Coordinates of N, CA and C in Angstrom, one line a residue:
M378 N 143.9 -151.0 82.6 CA 145.0 -151.9 82.7 C 144.6 -153.1 83.6
G379 N 145.2 -154.2 83.3 CA 144.9 -155.4 84.1 C 146.1 -156.3 84.2
F380 N 145.9 -157.4 85.0 CA 147.0 -158.4 85.2 C 146.7 -159.7 84.4
G381 N 145.7 -159.7 83.5 CA 145.3 -160.9 82.8 C 144.3 -161.8 83.5
T382 N 143.9 -161.4 84.7 CA 143.0 -162.2 85.4 C 141.6 -161.6 85.5
G383 N 141.4 -160.5 84.8 CA 140.2 -159.8 84.9 C 140.2 -158.7 85.9
D384 N 141.2 -158.7 86.8 CA 141.3 -157.7 87.8 C 141.9 -156.4 87.1
E385 N 141.3 -155.3 87.5 CA 141.8 -154.1 86.9 C 142.5 -153.3 88.0
F386 N 143.5 -152.5 87.6 CA 144.1 -151.6 88.5 C 144.2 -150.2 87.9
K387 N 144.4 -149.2 88.7 CA 144.5 -147.8 88.2 C 145.9 -147.3 88.6
L388 N 146.5 -146.6 87.7 CA 147.7 -145.9 88.0 C 147.5 -144.4 87.9
K389 N 147.7 -143.7 89.0 CA 147.5 -142.2 89.0 C 148.9 -141.6 89.1
V390 N 149.2 -140.7 88.1 CA 150.4 -140.0 88.0 C 150.2 -138.5 88.5
I391 N 151.0 -138.1 89.5 CA 150.8 -136.8 90.1 C 152.1 -136.0 90.0
D392 N 152.0 -134.8 89.6 CA 153.1 -133.9 89.6 C 153.4 -133.2 90.9
S393 N 154.5 -133.5 91.5 CA 154.9 -133.0 92.8 C 155.4 -131.5 92.7
E394 N 155.6 -131.1 91.5 CA 156.1 -129.7 91.2 C 157.4 -129.5 91.8
G395 N 158.1 -130.5 92.2 CA 159.4 -130.3 92.8 C 159.4 -129.6 94.1
S396 N 158.2 -129.6 94.7 CA 158.0 -128.9 96.0 C 157.6 -129.9 97.1
P397 N 158.2 -129.9 98.2 CA 157.8 -130.8 99.3 C 156.4 -130.5 99.7
G398 N 156.0 -129.3 99.8 CA 154.6 -128.9 100.2 C 153.6 -129.4 99.2
A399 N 153.8 -129.2 97.9 CA 152.9 -129.7 96.9 C 152.9 -131.2 96.9
A400 N 154.0 -131.9 97.1 CA 154.0 -133.3 97.2 C 153.2 -133.9 98.3
E401 N 153.3 -133.2 99.5 CA 152.6 -133.6 100.7 C 151.1 -133.4 100.5
S402 N 150.7 -132.3 99.9 CA 149.3 -132.0 99.6 C 148.7 -133.0 98.6
A403 N 149.5 -133.3 97.6 CA 149.0 -134.2 96.6 C 148.8 -135.6 97.2
L404 N 149.8 -136.0 98.0 CA 149.7 -137.3 98.6 C 148.5 -137.4 99.6
H405 N 148.3 -136.4 100.4 CA 147.2 -136.3 101.3 C 145.9 -136.5 100.5
K406 N 145.7 -135.7 99.5 CA 144.5 -135.7 98.7 C 144.3 -137.1 98.1
T407 N 145.3 -137.7 97.5 CA 145.1 -139.0 96.8 C 144.8 -140.1 97.8
V408 N 145.5 -140.0 99.0 CA 145.2 -141.0 100.0 C 143.8 -141.1 100.5
F409 N 143.2 -139.9 100.7 CA 141.8 -139.8 101.2 C 140.8 -139.9 100.1
E410 N 141.1 -139.5 98.8 CA 140.1 -139.6 97.7 C 140.2 -140.9 96.9
D411 N 141.4 -141.4 96.7 CA 141.6 -142.5 95.8 C 141.9 -143.8 96.5
H412 N 142.4 -143.7 97.8 CA 142.7 -144.9 98.6 C 143.6 -145.9 97.9
P413 N 144.8 -145.4 97.5 CA 145.8 -146.2 96.8 C 146.3 -147.3 97.8
I414 N 146.9 -148.4 97.2 CA 147.5 -149.4 98.0 C 149.0 -149.1 98.3
A415 N 149.6 -148.3 97.4 CA 151.0 -147.9 97.6 C 151.3 -146.7 96.8
V416 N 152.5 -146.1 97.1 CA 153.0 -145.0 96.4 C 154.4 -145.3 95.8
V417 N 154.6 -144.9 94.6 CA 155.9 -145.1 93.9 C 156.5 -143.7 93.6
G418 N 157.7 -143.5 94.1 CA 158.3 -142.2 93.9 C 158.2 -141.3 95.1
P419 N 158.6 -140.1 95.1 CA 159.1 -139.4 93.9 C 160.6 -139.6 93.8
I420 N 161.2 -138.9 92.8 CA 162.6 -139.1 92.5 C 163.5 -138.1 93.1
I421 N 163.0 -136.8 93.2 CA 163.8 -135.7 93.7 C 163.9 -135.8 95.2
S422 N 165.1 -135.7 95.7 CA 165.4 -135.9 97.2 C 164.5 -135.0 98.1
K423 N 164.4 -133.7 97.7 CA 163.6 -132.8 98.7 C 162.2 -133.2 98.7
T424 N 161.6 -133.7 97.7 CA 160.2 -134.2 97.8 C 160.1 -135.6 98.3
A425 N 161.1 -136.4 98.1 CA 161.1 -137.8 98.5 C 161.0 -137.8 100.0
S426 N 161.8 -137.0 100.7 CA 161.8 -137.0 102.2 C 160.4 -136.7 102.7
A427 N 159.8 -135.7 102.1 CA 158.4 -135.3 102.6 C 157.4 -136.4 102.4
V428 N 157.5 -137.0 101.2 CA 156.5 -138.1 100.9 C 156.8 -139.3 101.8
A429 N 158.1 -139.6 102.0 CA 158.4 -140.7 102.9 C 157.8 -140.5 104.3
D430 N 158.0 -139.3 104.8 CA 157.5 -139.0 106.1 C 156.0 -139.2 106.2
E431 N 155.3 -138.7 105.2 CA 153.8 -138.7 105.1 C 153.4 -140.2 105.0
C432 N 154.0 -140.9 104.1 CA 153.6 -142.3 103.9 C 153.8 -143.1 105.2
E433 N 154.9 -142.8 105.9 CA 155.1 -143.5 107.2 C 153.9 -143.2 108.1
Q434 N 153.5 -141.9 108.2 CA 152.4 -141.5 109.0 C 151.1 -142.2 108.7
Y435 N 150.9 -142.3 107.4 CA 149.6 -142.9 106.9 C 149.7 -144.5 106.9
K436 N 150.9 -145.0 107.2 CA 151.1 -146.4 107.1 C 150.9 -146.9 105.6
M437 N 151.3 -146.1 104.7 CA 151.1 -146.4 103.3 C 152.5 -146.9 102.7
P438 N 152.5 -148.1 102.1 CA 153.8 -148.5 101.5 C 154.3 -147.5 100.5
C439 N 155.6 -147.2 100.5 CA 156.1 -146.3 99.5 C 157.4 -146.9 99.0
L440 N 157.5 -147.0 97.6 CA 158.7 -147.4 97.0 C 159.4 -146.2 96.5
S441 N 160.4 -145.7 97.2 CA 161.1 -144.5 96.8 C 162.1 -144.7 95.7
L442 N 162.1 -143.8 94.7 CA 163.0 -143.8 93.6 C 164.1 -142.8 93.8
S443 N 164.2 -142.2 94.9 CA 165.2 -141.2 95.2 C 166.5 -141.9 95.5
Q444 N 167.6 -141.2 95.3 CA 169.0 -141.7 95.6 C 169.4 -141.2 97.0
K445 N 168.5 -140.6 97.8 CA 168.8 -140.1 99.1 C 169.1 -141.3 100.0
S446 N 170.3 -141.3 100.6 CA 170.8 -142.5 101.3 C 170.0 -142.9 102.6
Q447 N 169.5 -141.9 103.3 CA 168.8 -142.3 104.5 C 167.3 -142.3 104.4
I448 N 166.7 -142.4 103.2 CA 165.3 -142.2 103.0 C 164.5 -143.3 103.8
T449 N 165.1 -144.5 104.0 CA 164.3 -145.5 104.7 C 164.7 -145.6 106.2
K450 N 165.6 -144.8 106.6 CA 166.0 -144.9 108.0 C 164.8 -144.7 109.0
D451 N 164.7 -145.6 109.9 CA 163.6 -145.6 110.9 C 162.2 -145.6 110.3
K452 N 162.1 -146.2 109.2 CA 160.7 -146.2 108.5 C 160.4 -147.7 108.2
S453 N 159.2 -148.1 108.5 CA 158.7 -149.4 108.3 C 158.0 -149.6 106.9
Y454 N 157.5 -148.4 106.4 CA 156.6 -148.5 105.2 C 157.3 -147.9 104.0
V455 N 158.6 -147.5 104.1 CA 159.3 -146.9 103.0 C 160.4 -147.8 102.5
F456 N 160.5 -148.1 101.2 CA 161.5 -148.9 100.7 C 162.2 -148.2 99.6
S457 N 163.5 -148.5 99.4 CA 164.3 -147.8 98.3 C 164.5 -148.8 97.2
H458 N 164.4 -148.2 96.0 CA 164.7 -149.0 94.8 C 165.7 -148.3 93.9
S459 N 166.7 -147.7 94.6 CA 167.6 -146.9 93.8 C 169.0 -147.0 94.5
L460 N 170.0 -147.0 93.7 CA 171.4 -147.0 94.3 C 171.6 -145.5 94.7
N461 N 172.1 -145.4 95.9 CA 172.4 -144.0 96.4 C 173.9 -143.7 96.1
S462 N 174.2 -142.5 96.3 CA 175.6 -142.0 96.0 C 176.7 -142.8 96.7
E463 N 176.4 -143.2 97.9 CA 177.4 -144.0 98.7 C 177.7 -145.3 98.0
H464 N 176.6 -146.0 97.5 CA 176.8 -147.3 96.8 C 177.5 -147.1 95.5
I465 N 177.2 -146.1 94.8 CA 177.8 -145.8 93.5 C 179.3 -145.5 93.7
A466 N 179.6 -144.7 94.7 CA 181.0 -144.3 95.0 C 181.8 -145.5 95.4
K467 N 181.3 -146.4 96.2 CA 182.0 -147.6 96.7 C 182.3 -148.5 95.5
F468 N 181.3 -148.6 94.6 CA 181.5 -149.4 93.4 C 182.6 -148.9 92.5
L469 N 182.6 -147.6 92.3 CA 183.6 -146.9 91.4 C 185.0 -147.0 92.0
V470 N 185.1 -146.9 93.3 CA 186.4 -147.0 94.0 C 186.9 -148.4 93.8
S471 N 186.0 -149.4 94.0 CA 186.4 -150.8 93.9 C 186.9 -151.1 92.4
Q472 N 186.2 -150.6 91.5 CA 186.6 -150.9 90.1 C 187.9 -150.2 89.7
A473 N 188.1 -149.0 90.2 CA 189.3 -148.2 89.9 C 190.5 -149.0 90.6
M474 N 190.3 -149.4 91.8 CA 191.4 -150.1 92.5 C 191.8 -151.4 91.8
Q475 N 190.8 -152.1 91.3 CA 191.0 -153.4 90.6 C 191.8 -153.1 89.3
K476 N 191.7 -152.0 88.8 CA 192.5 -151.6 87.6 C 193.8 -151.0 87.9
G477 N 194.2 -150.9 89.2 CA 195.5 -150.5 89.6 C 195.5 -149.0 90.0
Y478 N 194.5 -148.3 89.8 CA 194.5 -146.8 90.2 C 194.5 -146.7 91.7
R479 N 195.3 -145.7 92.1 CA 195.4 -145.5 93.6 C 195.1 -144.0 93.9
K480 N 195.0 -143.2 92.9 CA 194.7 -141.8 93.2 C 193.6 -141.4 92.2
F481 N 192.5 -140.9 92.8 CA 191.3 -140.5 91.9 C 190.4 -139.7 92.8
A482 N 189.5 -139.1 92.2 CA 188.5 -138.2 92.9 C 187.1 -138.6 92.3
I483 N 186.1 -138.5 93.2 CA 184.7 -138.7 92.8 C 183.9 -137.5 93.2
L484 N 183.2 -136.9 92.3 CA 182.3 -135.8 92.6 C 180.9 -136.3 92.6
Y485 N 180.1 -136.1 93.6 CA 178.7 -136.5 93.6 C 177.9 -135.5 94.4
P486 N 176.6 -135.5 94.2 CA 175.7 -134.6 94.9 C 175.5 -135.1 96.3
D487 N 175.5 -134.2 97.3 CA 175.3 -134.6 98.7 C 173.9 -134.1 99.1
D488 N 172.9 -134.6 98.4 CA 171.5 -134.2 98.8 C 170.7 -135.5 98.9

């Protein structure tokens, strides 16, 4: 793959297996073997926290795709590209109130 300038880039896809330990091991391996410039993902909250912590330790930029609300807290190298449950809930409440609804419930995951 390339950007049209003759420069090539590589994209490595790694299965975290939905396990924080497997995600940490895979990240460690790829950091030292492949020397990536950044990490994108993971999506699942329990693996995202582990990867975010490791990326921060390695000073590796990480674009988290997780909806975990505090994933970037106290981190300089972790960025979020997803709306979290709090943002979605606030938007839904705002829309419902604009339509005149005053009683409603929102169910969302708290992970």
